[in-house]
Coordinates of N, CA and C in Angstrom, one line a residue:
X1041 N 80.7 120.9 75.1 CA 81.1 119.6 74.5 C 82.1 119.0 75.4
X1042 N 81.9 117.7 75.7 CA 82.9 117.0 76.6 C 84.2 116.8 75.9
X1043 N 85.2 116.7 76.7 CA 86.6 116.5 76.2 C 86.9 115.0 76.4
X1044 N 87.5 114.4 75.4 CA 87.9 113.0 75.5 C 89.4 112.9 75.5
X1045 N 89.9 111.8 76.0 CA 91.4 111.6 76.1 C 91.7 110.2 75.4
X1046 N 92.7 110.2 74.6 CA 93.3 109.0 74.1 C 94.7 108.9 74.5
X1047 N 95.2 107.7 74.5 CA 96.6 107.5 74.9 C 97.2 106.3 74.1
X1048 N 98.5 106.3 73.9 CA 99.2 105.2 73.2 C 100.6 105.1 73.8
X1049 N 101.1 103.9 73.9 CA 102.4 103.6 74.4 C 103.3 103.2 73.3
X1050 N 104.5 103.7 73.4 CA 105.6 103.4 72.4 C 106.8 103.0 73.2
X1051 N 107.7 102.3 72.5 CA 108.9 101.8 73.2 C 110.1 102.1 72.3
X1052 N 111.2 102.3 72.9 CA 112.5 102.4 72.2 C 113.6 102.1 73.2
X1053 N 114.8 101.8 72.6 CA 116.0 101.4 73.4 C 117.1 102.4 73.1
X1054 N 117.7 102.9 74.1 CA 118.8 103.9 73.9 C 119.8 103.9 75.0
X1055 N 120.9 104.5 74.7 CA 122.0 104.7 75.7 C 122.0 106.2 76.0
X1056 N 122.5 106.5 77.2 CA 122.7 107.9 77.6 C 123.7 108.0 78.8
X1057 N 124.1 109.1 79.1 CA 124.8 109.4 80.3 C 124.3 110.8 80.7
X1058 N 124.5 111.1 82.0 CA 124.0 112.4 82.5 C 125.2 113.3 82.8
X1059 N 125.5 114.2 82.0 CA 126.8 115.0 82.1 C 126.7 116.0 83.3
X1060 N 125.6 116.3 83.8 CA 125.4 117.4 84.8 C 125.3 116.8 86.3
X1061 N 125.4 115.5 86.4 CA 125.4 115.0 87.8 C 126.9 115.0 88.3
X1062 N 127.0 114.9 89.6 CA 128.4 115.0 90.2 C 129.2 113.7 89.8
X1063 N 130.5 113.9 89.8 CA 131.4 112.8 89.6 C 131.1 111.7 90.7
X1064 N 131.1 110.5 90.3 CA 130.8 109.4 91.2 C 129.4 109.0 91.1
X1065 N 128.5 109.8 90.6 CA 127.1 109.4 90.4 C 127.0 108.3 89.3
X1066 N 126.3 107.2 89.6 CA 126.3 106.1 88.6 C 125.8 106.5 87.2
X1067 N 124.9 107.5 87.2 CA 124.3 107.8 85.9 C 125.3 108.7 85.0
X1068 N 126.4 109.1 85.6 CA 127.4 109.9 84.8 C 128.0 108.9 83.8
X1069 N 128.0 107.6 84.1 CA 128.5 106.6 83.2 C 127.5 106.3 82.1
X1070 N 128.1 106.0 80.9 CA 127.2 105.5 79.8 C 126.5 104.3 80.2
X1071 N 125.2 104.3 79.9 CA 124.3 103.1 80.3 C 123.1 103.2 79.4
X1072 N 122.3 102.1 79.4 CA 121.1 102.1 78.5 C 119.8 101.8 79.2
X1073 N 118.7 102.0 78.5 CA 117.4 101.8 79.1 C 116.5 101.2 78.0
X1074 N 115.5 100.5 78.4 CA 114.4 100.1 77.5 C 113.3 101.1 77.9
X1075 N 113.2 102.2 77.1 CA 112.2 103.2 77.5 C 110.8 102.9 77.0
X1076 N 109.9 103.4 77.8 CA 108.4 103.4 77.4 C 107.9 104.8 77.4
X1077 N 107.3 105.2 76.3 CA 106.7 106.6 76.2 C 105.2 106.5 76.1
X1078 N 104.5 107.2 77.0 CA 103.1 107.2 76.9 C 102.7 108.6 76.4
X1079 N 102.0 108.7 75.3 CA 101.5 110.0 74.7 C 100.0 110.1 74.9
X1080 N 99.5 111.2 75.4 CA 98.1 111.4 75.7 C 97.7 112.6 74.9
X1081 N 96.5 112.5 74.2 CA 96.0 113.6 73.4 C 94.5 113.8 73.9
X1082 N 94.2 115.1 74.2 CA 92.8 115.4 74.6 C 92.2 116.4 73.7
X1083 N 90.9 116.3 73.6 CA 90.1 117.2 72.7 C 88.7 116.8 72.5
X1084 N 88.0 117.5 71.7 CA 86.6 117.2 71.4 C 86.7 116.0 70.3
X1085 N 85.7 115.2 70.4 CA 85.5 114.1 69.4 C 85.1 114.8 68.1
X1086 N 85.8 114.4 67.0 CA 85.5 115.0 65.7 C 84.4 114.2 65.0
X1087 N 84.0 114.7 63.8 CA 82.9 114.1 63.0 C 83.2 112.6 62.7
X1088 N 84.5 112.2 62.7 CA 84.8 110.8 62.4 C 84.6 109.9 63.7
X1089 N 84.5 110.6 64.8 CA 84.4 109.9 66.1 C 85.7 109.8 66.9
X1090 N 86.7 110.6 66.5 CA 88.0 110.5 67.1 C 88.4 111.8 67.7
X1091 N 89.2 111.7 68.8 CA 90.0 112.9 69.2 C 91.1 113.0 68.2
X1092 N 91.7 111.8 68.0 CA 92.8 111.7 66.9 C 92.8 110.2 66.6
X1093 N 93.0 109.9 65.4 CA 93.1 108.5 65.0 C 94.4 108.0 65.5
X1094 N 94.5 106.8 66.1 CA 95.7 106.2 66.6 C 96.8 106.1 65.5
X1095 N 96.3 105.8 64.2 CA 97.3 105.8 63.1 C 97.9 107.2 62.9
X1096 N 97.2 108.2 63.1 CA 97.8 109.6 62.9 C 98.8 109.8 64.0
X1097 N 98.5 109.4 65.2 CA 99.4 109.5 66.3 C 100.7 108.7 66.0
X1098 N 100.5 107.5 65.5 CA 101.7 106.7 65.1 C 102.5 107.4 64.1
X1099 N 101.9 108.1 63.1 CA 102.6 108.9 62.1 C 103.4 110.0 62.7
X1100 N 102.8 110.7 63.8 CA 103.5 111.8 64.5 C 104.7 111.3 65.2
X1101 N 104.7 110.2 65.8 CA 105.8 109.7 66.7 C 106.8 108.9 65.9
X1102 N 106.5 108.3 64.8 CA 107.5 107.5 64.1 C 108.8 108.2 63.8
X1103 N 108.8 109.4 63.3 CA 110.0 110.1 63.0 C 110.8 110.4 64.2
X1104 N 110.1 110.6 65.3 CA 110.8 110.9 66.6 C 111.5 109.7 67.2
X1105 N 110.8 108.6 67.1 CA 111.4 107.3 67.5 C 112.6 107.0 66.7
X1106 N 112.6 107.3 65.4 CA 113.7 107.0 64.5 C 114.9 107.8 65.0
X1107 N 114.7 108.9 65.6 CA 115.8 109.8 66.1 C 116.4 109.3 67.4
X1108 N 115.7 108.5 68.2 CA 116.1 108.1 69.5 C 116.4 106.6 69.6
X1109 N 115.7 105.7 68.8 CA 115.8 104.3 69.0 C 117.2 103.8 68.6
X1110 N 117.8 103.1 69.5 CA 119.2 102.5 69.4 C 120.2 103.6 69.0
X1111 N 120.1 104.8 69.7 CA 121.0 105.9 69.6 C 121.5 106.3 70.9
X1112 N 122.6 107.1 70.9 CA 123.1 107.7 72.1 C 122.3 109.0 72.2
X1113 N 121.5 109.1 73.2 CA 120.6 110.2 73.3 C 121.3 111.6 73.5
X1114 N 122.5 111.6 74.1 CA 123.3 112.8 74.2 C 123.6 113.4 72.9
X1115 N 123.6 112.7 71.8 CA 123.9 113.2 70.5 C 122.7 113.7 69.7
X1116 N 121.5 113.6 70.3 CA 120.3 114.0 69.6 C 120.0 115.5 70.0
X1117 N 119.9 116.4 69.0 CA 119.7 117.8 69.4 C 118.5 118.0 70.3
X1118 N 118.8 118.7 71.4 CA 117.7 118.9 72.4 C 117.8 117.9 73.6
X1119 N 118.6 116.9 73.4 CA 118.7 115.9 74.5 C 120.2 115.7 75.0
X1120 N 120.9 116.8 75.0 CA 122.3 116.7 75.4 C 122.5 116.3 76.9
X1121 N 121.5 116.6 77.7 CA 121.4 116.2 79.1 C 120.1 115.4 79.3
X1122 N 120.1 114.1 78.8 CA 118.9 113.4 78.6 C 118.3 112.8 79.9
X1123 N 117.9 113.6 80.8 CA 117.1 113.0 82.0 C 115.7 112.6 81.5
X1124 N 115.1 111.8 82.3 CA 113.7 111.4 81.9 C 112.8 112.6 81.7
X1125 N 113.0 113.6 82.5 CA 112.1 114.8 82.4 C 112.4 115.6 81.1
X1126 N 113.6 115.7 80.7 CA 114.0 116.3 79.4 C 113.5 115.5 78.2
X1127 N 113.7 114.2 78.3 CA 113.2 113.4 77.2 C 111.7 113.5 77.0
X1128 N 110.9 113.5 78.2 CA 109.5 113.7 78.1 C 109.1 115.0 77.5
X1129 N 109.8 116.1 77.9 CA 109.5 117.4 77.3 C 109.9 117.5 75.9
X1130 N 110.9 116.8 75.4 CA 111.3 116.8 74.0 C 110.2 116.2 73.2
X1131 N 109.6 115.1 73.6 CA 108.5 114.5 72.9 C 107.3 115.5 72.9
X1132 N 107.0 116.0 74.1 CA 105.8 116.9 74.2 C 106.0 118.1 73.2
X1133 N 107.2 118.7 73.2 CA 107.4 119.9 72.3 C 107.3 119.6 70.8
X1134 N 107.5 118.3 70.4 CA 107.4 118.0 69.0 C 106.1 117.3 68.6
X1135 N 105.2 117.2 69.5 CA 103.9 116.6 69.2 C 102.9 117.7 69.6
X1136 N 102.5 118.7 68.7 CA 101.8 119.8 69.2 C 100.4 119.6 69.9
X1137 N 99.8 118.5 69.5 CA 98.5 118.3 70.2 C 98.6 117.3 71.4
X1138 N 99.8 116.9 71.8 CA 99.9 116.0 72.9 C 99.6 116.9 74.2
X1139 N 98.9 116.3 75.1 CA 98.5 117.0 76.3 C 99.5 116.5 77.5
X1140 N 99.9 115.3 77.3 CA 100.8 114.7 78.4 C 101.7 113.7 77.8
X1141 N 102.9 113.6 78.3 CA 103.9 112.6 77.9 C 104.5 112.1 79.2
X1142 N 104.6 110.8 79.3 CA 105.2 110.1 80.4 C 106.3 109.2 79.9
X1143 N 107.5 109.3 80.4 CA 108.6 108.5 79.9 C 109.1 107.6 81.1
X1144 N 109.1 106.3 80.8 CA 109.5 105.3 81.8 C 110.9 104.9 81.4
X1145 N 111.9 105.0 82.4 CA 113.2 104.5 82.1 C 113.3 103.0 82.4
X1146 N 112.5 102.5 83.3 CA 112.4 101.1 83.7 C 111.1 100.9 84.3
X1147 N 110.8 99.8 84.9 CA 109.5 99.5 85.5 C 109.2 100.4 86.7
X1148 N 110.1 101.0 87.3 CA 109.9 101.7 88.5 C 110.1 103.2 88.5
X1149 N 110.8 103.7 87.4 CA 111.1 105.1 87.4 C 110.6 105.8 86.1
X1150 N 109.9 106.9 86.3 CA 109.3 107.7 85.2 C 109.3 109.2 85.5
X1151 N 109.1 109.9 84.4 CA 108.9 111.4 84.5 C 107.7 111.7 83.6
X1152 N 106.9 112.7 84.0 CA 105.8 113.1 83.2 C 105.8 114.6 83.1
X1153 N 105.4 115.1 81.9 CA 105.2 116.5 81.6 C 103.9 116.7 80.9
X1154 N 103.3 117.8 81.1 CA 101.9 118.0 80.5 C 101.8 119.5 80.2
X1155 N 100.8 119.8 79.4 CA 100.4 121.2 79.0 C 99.2 121.6 79.9

């Protein structure tokens, strides 16, 4: 049976600082980003014709977005050192059937994690 892939992009705005970078690093200071998160799910197409319904994916991610949108990410459990890589892994860990998560901090910088 062939494997299909679906993807959806979500957006949120948050502030953060990176506590583990050296003093003088610009990201040690509090700053914000307009994040973009791409979630990818892979699997066999089910009897309905879906790998996963996009509405189901929306339902999976809505409570996660509520935890990070317009928040200080450093205060979110699991995101105390919120690099793009750690944010991507945080989403991947909480969406069991996600195969890949890509987090964009801006138009030019992103991190991707996958299973």
